[in-house]
mmCIF file of C-alpha atoms and ligand atoms in Angstrom:
data_model
loop_
_atom_site.group_PDB
_atom_site.id
_atom_site.type_symbol
_atom_site.label_atom_id
_atom_site.label_comp_id
_atom_site.label_asym_id
_atom_site.label_seq_id
_atom_site.Cartn_x
_atom_site.Cartn_y
_atom_site.Cartn_z
ATOM 1 C CA UNK O 1350 50.203 -56.134 182.236
ATOM 2 C CA UNK O 1351 47.048 -54.168 181.482
ATOM 3 C CA UNK O 1352 43.969 -56.379 181.189
ATOM 4 C CA UNK O 1353 42.402 -56.936 177.770
ATOM 5 C CA UNK O 1354 39.616 -54.399 177.285
ATOM 6 C CA UNK O 1355 36.323 -56.103 178.050
ATOM 7 C CA UNK O 1356 34.092 -53.851 175.997
ATOM 8 C CA UNK O 1357 34.351 -52.437 172.490
ATOM 9 C CA UNK O 1358 34.159 -48.793 171.495
ATOM 10 C CA UNK O 1359 30.512 -49.375 170.701
ATOM 11 C CA UNK O 1360 29.017 -48.803 174.129
ATOM 12 C CA UNK O 1361 27.610 -51.837 175.861
ATOM 13 C CA UNK O 1362 28.689 -54.306 173.199
ATOM 14 C CA UNK O 1363 31.037 -56.853 174.714
ATOM 15 C CA UNK O 1364 34.039 -57.893 172.670
ATOM 16 C CA UNK O 1365 33.884 -61.332 171.138
ATOM 17 C CA UNK O 1366 36.461 -63.941 172.069
ATOM 18 C CA UNK O 1367 38.147 -63.437 168.685
ATOM 19 C CA UNK O 1368 38.332 -59.677 169.260
ATOM 20 C CA UNK O 1369 39.761 -60.135 172.753
ATOM 21 C CA UNK O 1370 42.384 -62.542 171.419
ATOM 22 C CA UNK O 1371 43.253 -60.041 168.676
ATOM 23 C CA UNK O 1372 43.662 -57.303 171.317
ATOM 24 C CA UNK O 1373 45.965 -59.555 173.321
ATOM 25 C CA UNK O 1374 47.925 -60.441 170.180
ATOM 26 C CA UNK O 1375 48.438 -56.731 169.465
ATOM 27 C CA UNK O 1376 49.759 -56.310 173.002
ATOM 28 C CA UNK O 1377 52.150 -59.227 172.570
ATOM 29 C CA UNK O 1378 53.406 -58.015 169.193
ATOM 30 C CA UNK O 1379 54.695 -54.801 170.754
ATOM 31 C CA UNK O 1380 55.863 -56.345 174.022
ATOM 32 C CA UNK O 1381 59.319 -55.360 175.276
ATOM 33 C CA UNK O 1382 59.149 -57.041 178.693
ATOM 34 C CA UNK O 1383 62.214 -59.221 178.082
ATOM 35 C CA UNK O 1384 65.378 -58.830 176.012
ATOM 36 C CA UNK O 1385 64.145 -61.287 173.368
ATOM 37 C CA UNK O 1386 62.121 -58.505 171.762
ATOM 38 C CA UNK O 1387 65.373 -57.058 170.438
ATOM 39 C CA UNK O 1388 66.427 -60.212 168.586
ATOM 40 C CA UNK O 1389 63.109 -61.632 167.346
ATOM 41 C CA UNK O 1390 61.842 -61.087 163.802
ATOM 42 C CA UNK O 1391 58.332 -60.964 165.200
ATOM 43 C CA UNK O 1392 56.368 -62.278 168.158
ATOM 44 C CA UNK O 1393 54.577 -65.591 167.649
ATOM 45 C CA UNK O 1394 51.289 -65.256 169.505
ATOM 46 C CA UNK O 1395 49.519 -68.526 168.741
ATOM 47 C CA UNK O 1396 47.138 -69.889 166.137
ATOM 48 C CA UNK O 1397 44.066 -71.999 165.734
ATOM 49 C CA UNK O 1398 40.416 -72.111 166.676
ATOM 50 C CA UNK O 1399 39.463 -69.480 169.278
ATOM 51 C CA UNK O 1400 36.819 -71.845 170.713
ATOM 52 C CA UNK O 1401 39.033 -74.930 170.731
ATOM 53 C CA UNK O 1402 38.416 -77.608 173.357
ATOM 54 C CA UNK O 1403 41.994 -78.771 172.889
ATOM 55 C CA UNK O 1404 44.971 -76.483 173.291
ATOM 56 C CA UNK O 1405 48.652 -77.370 172.834
ATOM 57 C CA UNK O 1406 51.388 -75.453 174.610
ATOM 58 C CA UNK O 1407 54.954 -75.752 173.348
ATOM 59 C CA UNK O 1408 58.167 -74.139 174.479
ATOM 60 C CA UNK O 1409 59.151 -71.220 172.246
ATOM 61 C CA UNK O 1410 59.256 -70.264 168.578
ATOM 62 C CA UNK O 1411 62.180 -71.620 166.569
ATOM 63 C CA UNK O 1412 63.757 -70.224 163.396
ATOM 64 C CA UNK O 1413 60.826 -70.908 161.050
ATOM 65 C CA UNK O 1414 58.188 -69.793 163.553
ATOM 66 C CA UNK O 1415 60.102 -66.544 164.100
ATOM 67 C CA UNK O 1416 60.214 -65.989 160.322
ATOM 68 C CA UNK O 1417 56.555 -66.809 159.671
ATOM 69 C CA UNK O 1418 54.899 -65.644 162.906
ATOM 70 C CA UNK O 1419 53.080 -68.973 163.291
ATOM 71 C CA UNK O 1420 53.765 -71.665 165.933
ATOM 72 C CA UNK O 1421 54.978 -75.142 165.002
ATOM 73 C CA UNK O 1422 55.641 -74.691 161.280
ATOM 74 C CA UNK O 1423 59.066 -76.420 161.231
ATOM 75 C CA UNK O 1424 59.859 -80.151 161.410
ATOM 76 C CA UNK O 1425 58.318 -80.544 164.878
ATOM 77 C CA UNK O 1426 55.193 -78.843 163.561
ATOM 78 C CA UNK O 1427 54.959 -81.259 160.650
ATOM 79 C CA UNK O 1428 55.055 -84.123 163.128
ATOM 80 C CA UNK O 1429 52.402 -82.397 165.230
ATOM 81 C CA UNK O 1430 50.201 -82.144 162.109
ATOM 82 C CA UNK O 1431 50.666 -85.890 161.495
ATOM 83 C CA UNK O 1432 49.828 -86.756 165.083
ATOM 84 C CA UNK O 1433 46.710 -84.593 164.850
ATOM 85 C CA UNK O 1434 45.687 -86.316 161.624
ATOM 86 C CA UNK O 1435 46.043 -89.624 163.473
ATOM 87 C CA UNK O 1436 43.208 -88.574 165.777
ATOM 88 C CA UNK O 1437 41.169 -87.053 162.936
ATOM 89 C CA UNK O 1438 41.975 -83.421 163.801
ATOM 90 C CA UNK O 1439 43.728 -80.581 161.995
ATOM 91 C CA UNK O 1440 45.466 -77.554 163.432
ATOM 92 C CA UNK O 1441 42.347 -75.526 162.605
ATOM 93 C CA UNK O 1442 40.397 -77.598 165.162
ATOM 94 C CA UNK O 1443 42.798 -76.862 168.028
ATOM 95 C CA UNK O 1444 44.693 -73.894 169.423
ATOM 96 C CA UNK O 1445 48.501 -73.915 169.498
ATOM 97 C CA UNK O 1446 50.617 -71.566 171.601
ATOM 98 C CA UNK O 1447 53.974 -71.476 173.346
ATOM 99 C CA UNK O 1448 55.301 -70.533 176.776
ATOM 100 C CA UNK O 1449 57.512 -67.867 175.147
ATOM 101 C CA UNK O 1450 56.207 -65.688 172.341
ATOM 102 C CA UNK O 1451 59.683 -64.699 171.128
ATOM 103 C CA UNK O 1452 62.458 -66.908 169.785
ATOM 104 C CA UNK O 1453 65.464 -67.434 172.056
ATOM 105 C CA UNK O 1454 68.593 -66.905 169.928
ATOM 106 C CA UNK O 1455 70.004 -70.158 168.577
ATOM 107 C CA UNK O 1456 66.932 -71.990 169.927
ATOM 108 C CA UNK O 1457 68.458 -72.179 173.386
ATOM 109 C CA UNK O 1458 66.266 -73.079 176.355
ATOM 110 C CA UNK O 1459 64.029 -70.324 177.732
ATOM 111 C CA UNK O 1460 65.484 -68.445 180.701
ATOM 112 C CA UNK O 1461 63.596 -67.944 183.938
ATOM 113 C CA UNK O 1462 63.299 -64.163 183.467
ATOM 114 C CA UNK O 1463 61.913 -64.702 179.948
ATOM 115 C CA UNK O 1464 59.313 -67.175 181.210
ATOM 116 C CA UNK O 1465 58.309 -64.845 184.019
ATOM 117 C CA UNK O 1466 57.951 -61.937 181.591
ATOM 118 C CA UNK O 1467 55.844 -63.950 179.140
ATOM 119 C CA UNK O 1468 53.766 -66.412 181.178
ATOM 120 C CA UNK O 1469 50.950 -63.924 181.841
ATOM 121 C CA UNK O 1470 50.161 -63.894 178.116
ATOM 122 C CA UNK O 1471 49.766 -67.671 178.052
ATOM 123 C CA UNK O 1472 47.506 -67.637 181.107
ATOM 124 C CA UNK O 1473 45.356 -64.977 179.471
ATOM 125 C CA UNK O 1474 45.153 -67.020 176.261
ATOM 126 C CA UNK O 1475 43.959 -70.015 178.260
ATOM 127 C CA UNK O 1476 41.472 -67.844 180.121
ATOM 128 C CA UNK O 1477 40.060 -66.508 176.845
ATOM 129 C CA UNK O 1478 39.994 -69.762 174.877
ATOM 130 C CA UNK O 1479 38.599 -71.859 177.747
ATOM 131 C CA UNK O 1480 39.948 -75.185 176.484
ATOM 132 C CA UNK O 1481 38.867 -78.401 178.089
ATOM 133 C CA UNK O 1482 42.200 -80.173 177.648
ATOM 134 C CA UNK O 1483 45.584 -78.425 177.674
ATOM 135 C CA UNK O 1484 48.280 -80.714 176.280
ATOM 136 C CA UNK O 1485 51.703 -79.497 177.364
ATOM 137 C CA UNK O 1486 54.508 -80.421 174.972
ATOM 138 C CA UNK O 1487 57.700 -81.143 176.872
ATOM 139 C CA UNK O 1488 59.246 -79.959 180.102
ATOM 140 C CA UNK O 1489 58.894 -76.197 180.051
ATOM 141 C CA UNK O 1490 55.160 -76.016 179.414
ATOM 142 C CA UNK O 1491 54.483 -78.962 181.724
ATOM 143 C CA UNK O 1492 56.388 -77.533 184.689
ATOM 144 C CA UNK O 1493 54.954 -74.055 184.213
ATOM 145 C CA UNK O 1494 51.306 -75.111 183.922
ATOM 146 C CA UNK O 1495 51.400 -77.897 186.506
ATOM 147 C CA UNK O 1496 53.307 -75.703 188.959
ATOM 148 C CA UNK O 1497 55.352 -78.778 189.827
ATOM 149 C CA UNK O 1498 58.983 -79.600 189.149
ATOM 150 C CA UNK O 1499 58.270 -83.130 187.854
ATOM 151 C CA UNK O 1500 59.838 -83.715 184.442
ATOM 152 C CA UNK O 1501 58.032 -84.941 181.349
ATOM 153 C CA UNK O 1502 59.545 -88.431 181.505
ATOM 154 C CA UNK O 1503 57.768 -89.016 184.802
ATOM 155 C CA UNK O 1504 54.418 -87.406 184.044
ATOM 156 C CA UNK O 1505 53.769 -87.874 180.309
ATOM 157 C CA UNK O 1506 50.491 -89.534 179.410
ATOM 158 C CA UNK O 1507 48.941 -88.897 182.819
ATOM 159 C CA UNK O 1508 46.195 -86.298 182.832
ATOM 160 C CA UNK O 1509 45.731 -84.133 185.882
ATOM 161 C CA UNK O 1510 42.753 -81.950 186.806
ATOM 162 C CA UNK O 1511 43.820 -78.424 187.557
ATOM 163 C CA UNK O 1512 42.530 -74.862 187.526
ATOM 164 C CA UNK O 1513 43.802 -72.496 184.837
ATOM 165 C CA UNK O 1514 42.224 -69.171 183.960
ATOM 166 C CA UNK O 1515 39.723 -69.716 186.785
ATOM 167 C CA UNK O 1516 38.338 -72.887 185.216
ATOM 168 C CA UNK O 1517 38.832 -76.603 185.525
ATOM 169 C CA UNK O 1518 40.966 -78.060 182.788
ATOM 170 C CA UNK O 1519 42.610 -81.391 182.193
ATOM 171 C CA UNK O 1520 46.327 -80.861 181.916
ATOM 172 C CA UNK O 1521 47.842 -83.550 179.731
ATOM 173 C CA UNK O 1522 51.643 -83.623 179.564
ATOM 174 C CA UNK O 1523 53.147 -85.318 176.516
ATOM 175 C CA UNK O 1524 56.588 -85.418 174.919
ATOM 176 C CA UNK O 1525 57.630 -82.512 172.739
ATOM 177 C CA UNK O 1526 57.429 -83.558 169.052
ATOM 178 C CA UNK O 1527 60.964 -82.197 168.498
ATOM 179 C CA UNK O 1528 62.254 -84.737 171.025
ATOM 180 C CA UNK O 1529 60.448 -87.550 169.217
ATOM 181 C CA UNK O 1530 61.665 -86.591 165.734
ATOM 182 C CA UNK O 1531 64.833 -88.666 165.844
ATOM 183 C CA UNK O 1532 64.018 -91.155 168.602
ATOM 184 C CA UNK O 1533 61.659 -93.888 167.381
ATOM 185 C CA UNK O 1534 60.967 -95.198 170.903
ATOM 186 C CA UNK O 1535 59.889 -91.750 172.051
ATOM 187 C CA UNK O 1536 57.761 -91.314 168.947
ATOM 188 C CA UNK O 1537 55.882 -94.518 169.763
ATOM 189 C CA UNK O 1538 55.178 -93.243 173.291
ATOM 190 C CA UNK O 1539 54.064 -89.883 171.905
ATOM 191 C CA UNK O 1540 51.715 -91.604 169.446
ATOM 192 C CA UNK O 1541 50.305 -93.724 172.250
ATOM 193 C CA UNK O 1542 49.773 -90.692 174.504
ATOM 194 C CA UNK O 1543 48.227 -88.769 171.605
ATOM 195 C CA UNK O 1544 45.806 -91.636 171.055
ATOM 196 C CA UNK O 1545 44.207 -90.956 174.452
ATOM 197 C CA UNK O 1546 43.315 -87.346 173.610
ATOM 198 C CA UNK O 1547 39.877 -88.118 172.076
ATOM 199 C CA UNK O 1548 38.894 -89.971 175.251
ATOM 200 C CA UNK O 1549 40.082 -87.089 177.424
ATOM 201 C CA UNK O 1550 38.058 -84.634 175.364
ATOM 202 C CA UNK O 1551 34.974 -86.700 176.133
ATOM 203 C CA UNK O 1552 35.552 -86.850 179.876
ATOM 204 C CA UNK O 1553 33.523 -84.671 182.268
ATOM 205 C CA UNK O 1554 35.612 -82.041 184.039
ATOM 206 C CA UNK O 1555 35.888 -81.784 187.798
ATOM 207 C CA UNK O 1556 34.817 -78.363 189.154
ATOM 208 C CA UNK O 1557 37.677 -76.257 190.523
ATOM 209 C CA UNK O 1558 38.313 -77.028 194.194
ATOM 210 C CA UNK O 1559 36.315 -74.786 196.520
ATOM 211 C CA UNK O 1560 34.111 -73.391 193.771
ATOM 212 C CA UNK O 1561 30.937 -75.369 193.063
ATOM 213 C CA UNK O 1562 29.734 -72.806 190.463
ATOM 214 C CA UNK O 1563 32.613 -72.195 188.060
ATOM 215 C CA UNK O 1564 32.084 -69.141 185.910
ATOM 216 C CA UNK O 1565 33.211 -69.147 182.278
ATOM 217 C CA UNK O 1566 35.825 -66.363 182.265
ATOM 218 C CA UNK O 1567 37.703 -65.217 185.362
ATOM 219 C CA UNK O 1568 38.030 -61.458 185.743
ATOM 220 C CA UNK O 1569 41.663 -61.563 186.825
ATOM 221 C CA UNK O 1570 44.548 -63.330 185.091
ATOM 222 C CA UNK O 1571 45.731 -66.577 186.648
ATOM 223 C CA UNK O 1572 48.534 -65.831 189.104
ATOM 224 C CA UNK O 1573 51.937 -66.930 187.957
ATOM 225 C CA UNK O 1574 53.079 -70.334 189.143
ATOM 226 C CA UNK O 1575 56.808 -70.691 189.185
ATOM 227 C CA UNK O 1576 57.445 -73.610 191.484
ATOM 228 C CA UNK O 1577 60.796 -75.183 190.833
ATOM 229 C CA UNK O 1578 60.966 -74.672 187.113
ATOM 230 C CA UNK O 1579 64.620 -75.556 186.997
HETATM 231 N N1 URA P 2364 58.986 -75.821 169.189
HETATM 232 C C1 URA P 2364 58.134 -75.212 170.058
HETATM 233 O O1 URA P 2364 58.145 -75.504 171.261
HETATM 234 N N2 URA P 2364 57.302 -74.307 169.571
HETATM 235 C C2 URA P 2364 57.245 -73.983 168.290
HETATM 236 O O2 URA P 2364 56.421 -73.136 167.922
HETATM 237 C C3 URA P 2364 58.122 -74.633 167.404
HETATM 238 C C4 URA P 2364 58.975 -75.554 167.877
#
């Protein structure tokens, strides 16, 4: 994928983060890298605060997201809004994106080729937004961003320091709200895990291994990690 232009037409004036995200969104909206482009209503890029310290990464747009072009607007999204309210945040305070930007037909699981085609966009979003905490919702986002095959049941609620977009971030795997919608026990765990987010946002970050002077935005996109997704 071509890198996001780093400078505007006005010579010497660097693009703002919002402008760079808008350029990436335009790229995504016309993307034909996987067959899902033929069946989607529109791509769902992501939404929220471009300078957010907290970013959520879900799986893929569903029916309502595909219709509206906004992530997490269906039932799972309503639960996400409630969970955010429980820690005194709104979706305007955070950034929400998905592993896939296009809806898989019938809301089936993402396929490996679709994830491989789309993951570069997510890594570039993370690189541009520079969040401090990336909360992965469910298995697909957790396995992709951790680069490990461990499922969400084993790793939820346990933050891990990692490097994404050339910077240290705390990866925080939690259950997907859709999974908690009809399972009260899982909802309680999700609420408990959510309750730790404010503390995580206040924690100092470890520098990336081997780099004592982390720079804010890496020039190159994060290489794809595809270790044992399935
Ligand atoms: N589920 C997801 O993983 N993402 C959405 O945007 C909506 C539902």
